[in-house]
């Protein structure tokens, strides 16, 4: 069997199709018999699509990049996959080994280039390694903490003859628990004066919402979500859910001021910007999870789904918290109607798209989006890295098989990966897109207003785009929402990708201390 | 870096200390400045603590004073200037509260609340009242700064005609956004049913409202001052109250506390409050948050906001 056949057969055997990519000459040989290939018109988009696909469907996926330029174009997406803990197998073609010494066009040190952004990186040396290297890559990517891996494949290996050995698919079992840790943590909670739980993205990863809710119910205390969680961390409809922690140390400390013990389940702390308050000083902080790497406190490796199920039976009720109803929101929404304020806009989106999976890149409105759209299993995704340009391709990856997917992004964010619109059209992917048009980088303006007020009105923070025209040039139907936002119904209808522009209030919210 | 906060005695120290230890553990909290010397570079205080030259000289390393209030009359400005110390206030925490206070003054007069309240408590059931609507009135705002804008935003739903005067006219689109009609001051005074002052006290605004201005006001109009007492000639106002039936809502006075024997406190068509328009439980929370934010900004190595010196 030739190398290219070994490559395509291994992908079939290891259930790694489709391949997301943007090939060049160095990859063509590998793709000779690949049957399921999703083309993107910018390399990074293929990584973003694979990231969304992999997270939503809970299985690793494969990406095919074009040598040094393709890898370079994809670095921010690979970094995001690392932060998202997404199991991706990223491949790139290397130049023909027989003249590497001559430093030919498109050659380079790909392993050095990908750097520390992957868990494992390897450049194949002979064609026989093709099946086993891909299998090893998949195994490492899916072993906790999960994450992207990288294979550099010299193009000449694909034409070599090998003896193909079928690869058995890997089997990963996350069902581990630790009784000692269970006893220890339950004892800490039971002897605490005022404990609190902070839930993280692994609740979604393991679909442990029922266990998390039952644990919160038993404890009776206010629970929170980790700051900037990239997946749904808890059922936001629960009366115990007191909201998302903000990513500033001072804000976290103030929120948890009264708590002596804080248990993080399947999540971690993300901070931005720097604030001088030492994080949770003098408190007992325990992190539990499988894919997290905390920076302080204590950490124990557990499967949070199993752990929570058993912890619930070992702890005593400590509080009688119930989230107060936010009746003032009705007034806020009514007040914001005339100027398309963000609360009004999301109240309308929520009505039409409540059953959708939301992919969020509305950076300056993200905290309001989360609040309105709510959390439950597989309903919320965003980039953990802070990257712009991720949501559109990730949404496309999810929408490939899930026809109720909505990407909500800012006008700035749209432009980072706008070529995704072509892929949506080409493959008839039914992603619905809402672009919140505010004419600039509002998150930067908000940051400026807190720290450098003279910069808030800088011309380079503003831009004006004709998004309807951009969308139609890719063949994607689009409309601009009026004040009643009736166009949301149009957006939800049909199985074709569509884009709705919403001209939102341009005032700058206070997002930083 | 060393930080110190001086709190008035009525604020619960232990509670504040517990909170501050989670925000900026280096911050020392005290009730007074009774020691001879302090090493702190940053001093946080309220207006309840006098910071005269005598107190400030105890801080040889002082670089930044944060006053947790809009006013900073308690600070010896000449000493601060002389030593090149940064002085910051919090000008943004009470604008909503003042705007609401102005509307409260207006409605109490328009709805004849004082009369009705007094009658009912005297066992009477008055059949007639001079109660009026705010809707349709011309409301003149003198000084369109942060408080003026908050006031205009709150007046819009009442369907009033909003007139304003400021030394700097706003952009046309901002006027349209808040429904504002710009007028020169004299025209505003002549046309407004209600006038509310929102100016800082400067050499130009001191005594800005005197006999000439009150003589131009409509008979029976409402005059509200929540800015600074010295902007208004109180004797001229008293005369206008007597001769033109002007109603006055006063939160500020030329001298504070004022002379309570003054005739102004005996007039039926005067409502007073003790310079408290901006002081609400909510505004105090905002003052606290903004003060913390500004001190943290400094601790991060950034310039603090709201620098007045």
mmCIF file of N, CA, C and O in Angstrom, chain A residues 390-422:
data_model
loop_
_atom_site.group_PDB
_atom_site.id
_atom_site.type_symbol
_atom_site.label_atom_id
_atom_site.label_comp_id
_atom_site.label_asym_id
_atom_site.label_seq_id
_atom_site.Cartn_x
_atom_site.Cartn_y
_atom_site.Cartn_z
ATOM 1 N N UNK A 390 -12.700 33.238 16.130
ATOM 2 C CA UNK A 390 -12.896 31.814 16.412
ATOM 3 C C UNK A 390 -14.354 31.377 16.257
ATOM 4 O O UNK A 390 -14.640 30.290 15.772
ATOM 5 N N UNK A 391 -15.266 32.247 16.683
ATOM 6 C CA UNK A 391 -16.665 31.816 16.816
ATOM 7 C C UNK A 391 -17.293 31.426 15.478
ATOM 8 O O UNK A 391 -18.069 30.466 15.412
ATOM 9 N N UNK A 392 -16.978 32.165 14.432
ATOM 10 C CA UNK A 392 -17.622 31.881 13.152
ATOM 11 C C UNK A 392 -17.225 30.486 12.640
ATOM 12 O O UNK A 392 -18.094 29.664 12.339
ATOM 13 N N UNK A 393 -15.925 30.172 12.550
ATOM 14 C CA UNK A 393 -15.576 28.807 12.149
ATOM 15 C C UNK A 393 -16.017 27.745 13.146
ATOM 16 O O UNK A 393 -16.488 26.670 12.733
ATOM 17 N N UNK A 394 -15.909 28.021 14.440
ATOM 18 C CA UNK A 394 -16.329 27.018 15.431
ATOM 19 C C UNK A 394 -17.821 26.756 15.292
ATOM 20 O O UNK A 394 -18.279 25.600 15.346
ATOM 21 N N UNK A 395 -18.588 27.832 15.088
ATOM 22 C CA UNK A 395 -20.026 27.678 14.882
ATOM 23 C C UNK A 395 -20.304 26.851 13.637
ATOM 24 O O UNK A 395 -21.201 26.002 13.612
ATOM 25 N N UNK A 396 -19.503 27.080 12.591
ATOM 26 C CA UNK A 396 -19.663 26.309 11.359
ATOM 27 C C UNK A 396 -19.393 24.825 11.621
ATOM 28 O O UNK A 396 -20.118 23.951 11.123
ATOM 29 N N UNK A 397 -18.370 24.554 12.417
ATOM 30 C CA UNK A 397 -18.037 23.156 12.753
ATOM 31 C C UNK A 397 -19.183 22.483 13.490
ATOM 32 O O UNK A 397 -19.543 21.328 13.209
ATOM 33 N N UNK A 398 -19.773 23.203 14.421
ATOM 34 C CA UNK A 398 -20.897 22.629 15.194
ATOM 35 C C UNK A 398 -22.115 22.440 14.287
ATOM 36 O O UNK A 398 -22.795 21.412 14.321
ATOM 37 N N UNK A 399 -22.372 23.456 13.454
ATOM 38 C CA UNK A 399 -23.592 23.436 12.630
ATOM 39 C C UNK A 399 -23.540 22.403 11.511
ATOM 40 O O UNK A 399 -24.548 22.147 10.850
ATOM 41 N N UNK A 400 -22.381 21.774 11.309
ATOM 42 C CA UNK A 400 -22.305 20.761 10.251
ATOM 43 C C UNK A 400 -23.309 19.633 10.470
ATOM 44 O O UNK A 400 -23.819 19.048 9.534
ATOM 45 N N UNK A 401 -23.558 19.333 11.752
ATOM 46 C CA UNK A 401 -24.541 18.272 12.022
ATOM 47 C C UNK A 401 -25.648 18.747 12.953
ATOM 48 O O UNK A 401 -26.565 17.984 13.248
ATOM 49 N N UNK A 402 -25.536 19.954 13.462
ATOM 50 C CA UNK A 402 -26.524 20.444 14.435
ATOM 51 C C UNK A 402 -27.166 21.700 13.854
ATOM 52 O O UNK A 402 -26.551 22.763 13.812
ATOM 53 N N UNK A 403 -28.394 21.571 13.386
ATOM 54 C CA UNK A 403 -28.972 22.685 12.625
ATOM 55 C C UNK A 403 -29.555 23.793 13.500
ATOM 56 O O UNK A 403 -30.202 24.692 13.002
ATOM 57 N N UNK A 404 -29.340 23.721 14.781
ATOM 58 C CA UNK A 404 -29.786 24.823 15.643
ATOM 59 C C UNK A 404 -28.562 25.450 16.299
ATOM 60 O O UNK A 404 -28.340 25.320 17.506
ATOM 61 N N UNK A 405 -27.767 26.098 15.482
ATOM 62 C CA UNK A 405 -26.548 26.736 15.977
ATOM 63 C C UNK A 405 -26.569 28.208 15.578
ATOM 64 O O UNK A 405 -26.848 28.539 14.424
ATOM 65 N N UNK A 406 -26.272 29.059 16.547
ATOM 66 C CA UNK A 406 -26.297 30.502 16.330
ATOM 67 C C UNK A 406 -24.960 31.096 16.750
ATOM 68 O O UNK A 406 -24.537 30.912 17.895
ATOM 69 N N UNK A 407 -24.302 31.765 15.825
ATOM 70 C CA UNK A 407 -23.067 32.491 16.186
ATOM 71 C C UNK A 407 -23.428 33.955 16.397
ATOM 72 O O UNK A 407 -24.093 34.554 15.548
ATOM 73 N N UNK A 408 -23.019 34.495 17.540
ATOM 74 C CA UNK A 408 -23.280 35.912 17.818
ATOM 75 C C UNK A 408 -21.928 36.596 17.953
ATOM 76 O O UNK A 408 -21.135 36.241 18.836
ATOM 77 N N UNK A 409 -21.665 37.538 17.063
ATOM 78 C CA UNK A 409 -20.355 38.165 17.091
ATOM 79 C C UNK A 409 -20.438 39.653 16.792
ATOM 80 O O UNK A 409 -21.441 40.142 16.277
ATOM 81 N N UNK A 410 -19.367 40.352 17.127
ATOM 82 C CA UNK A 410 -19.294 41.764 16.818
ATOM 83 C C UNK A 410 -18.857 41.973 15.375
ATOM 84 O O UNK A 410 -18.376 41.039 14.717
ATOM 85 N N UNK A 411 -19.004 43.190 14.894
ATOM 86 C CA UNK A 411 -18.613 43.459 13.510
ATOM 87 C C UNK A 411 -17.104 43.324 13.330
ATOM 88 O O UNK A 411 -16.633 42.879 12.280
ATOM 89 N N UNK A 412 -16.342 43.669 14.351
ATOM 90 C CA UNK A 412 -14.894 43.504 14.282
ATOM 91 C C UNK A 412 -14.526 42.036 14.215
ATOM 92 O O UNK A 412 -13.734 41.605 13.368
ATOM 93 N N UNK A 413 -15.147 41.234 15.086
ATOM 94 C CA UNK A 413 -14.840 39.797 15.150
ATOM 95 C C UNK A 413 -15.134 39.103 13.826
ATOM 96 O O UNK A 413 -14.397 38.205 13.401
ATOM 97 N N UNK A 414 -16.193 39.510 13.153
ATOM 98 C CA UNK A 414 -16.574 38.887 11.879
ATOM 99 C C UNK A 414 -15.419 38.921 10.879
ATOM 100 O O UNK A 414 -15.158 37.956 10.155
ATOM 101 N N UNK A 415 -14.699 40.047 10.872
ATOM 102 C CA UNK A 415 -13.702 40.241 9.818
ATOM 103 C C UNK A 415 -12.453 39.381 9.980
ATOM 104 O O UNK A 415 -11.682 39.225 9.053
ATOM 105 N N UNK A 416 -12.239 38.831 11.174
ATOM 106 C CA UNK A 416 -11.038 38.014 11.395
ATOM 107 C C UNK A 416 -11.091 36.686 10.637
ATOM 108 O O UNK A 416 -10.061 36.087 10.375
ATOM 109 N N UNK A 417 -12.304 36.208 10.376
ATOM 110 C CA UNK A 417 -12.394 34.903 9.702
ATOM 111 C C UNK A 417 -13.589 34.908 8.754
ATOM 112 O O UNK A 417 -14.344 33.949 8.669
ATOM 113 N N UNK A 418 -13.735 36.023 8.070
ATOM 114 C CA UNK A 418 -14.936 36.241 7.240
ATOM 115 C C UNK A 418 -15.058 35.215 6.114
ATOM 116 O O UNK A 418 -16.157 34.911 5.641
ATOM 117 N N UNK A 419 -13.900 34.617 5.709
ATOM 118 C CA UNK A 419 -13.967 33.631 4.618
ATOM 119 C C UNK A 419 -14.765 32.386 5.012
ATOM 120 O O UNK A 419 -15.105 31.572 4.156
ATOM 121 N N UNK A 420 -15.070 32.241 6.296
ATOM 122 C CA UNK A 420 -15.913 31.117 6.724
ATOM 123 C C UNK A 420 -17.249 31.148 5.989
ATOM 124 O O UNK A 420 -17.869 30.099 5.758
ATOM 125 N N UNK A 421 -17.688 32.352 5.626
ATOM 126 C CA UNK A 421 -18.975 32.470 4.917
ATOM 127 C C UNK A 421 -18.962 31.643 3.634
ATOM 128 O O UNK A 421 -19.963 31.055 3.242
ATOM 129 N N UNK A 422 -17.803 31.600 2.976
ATOM 130 C CA UNK A 422 -17.703 30.798 1.750
ATOM 131 C C UNK A 422 -17.915 29.313 2.064
ATOM 132 O O UNK A 422 -18.638 28.602 1.365
#
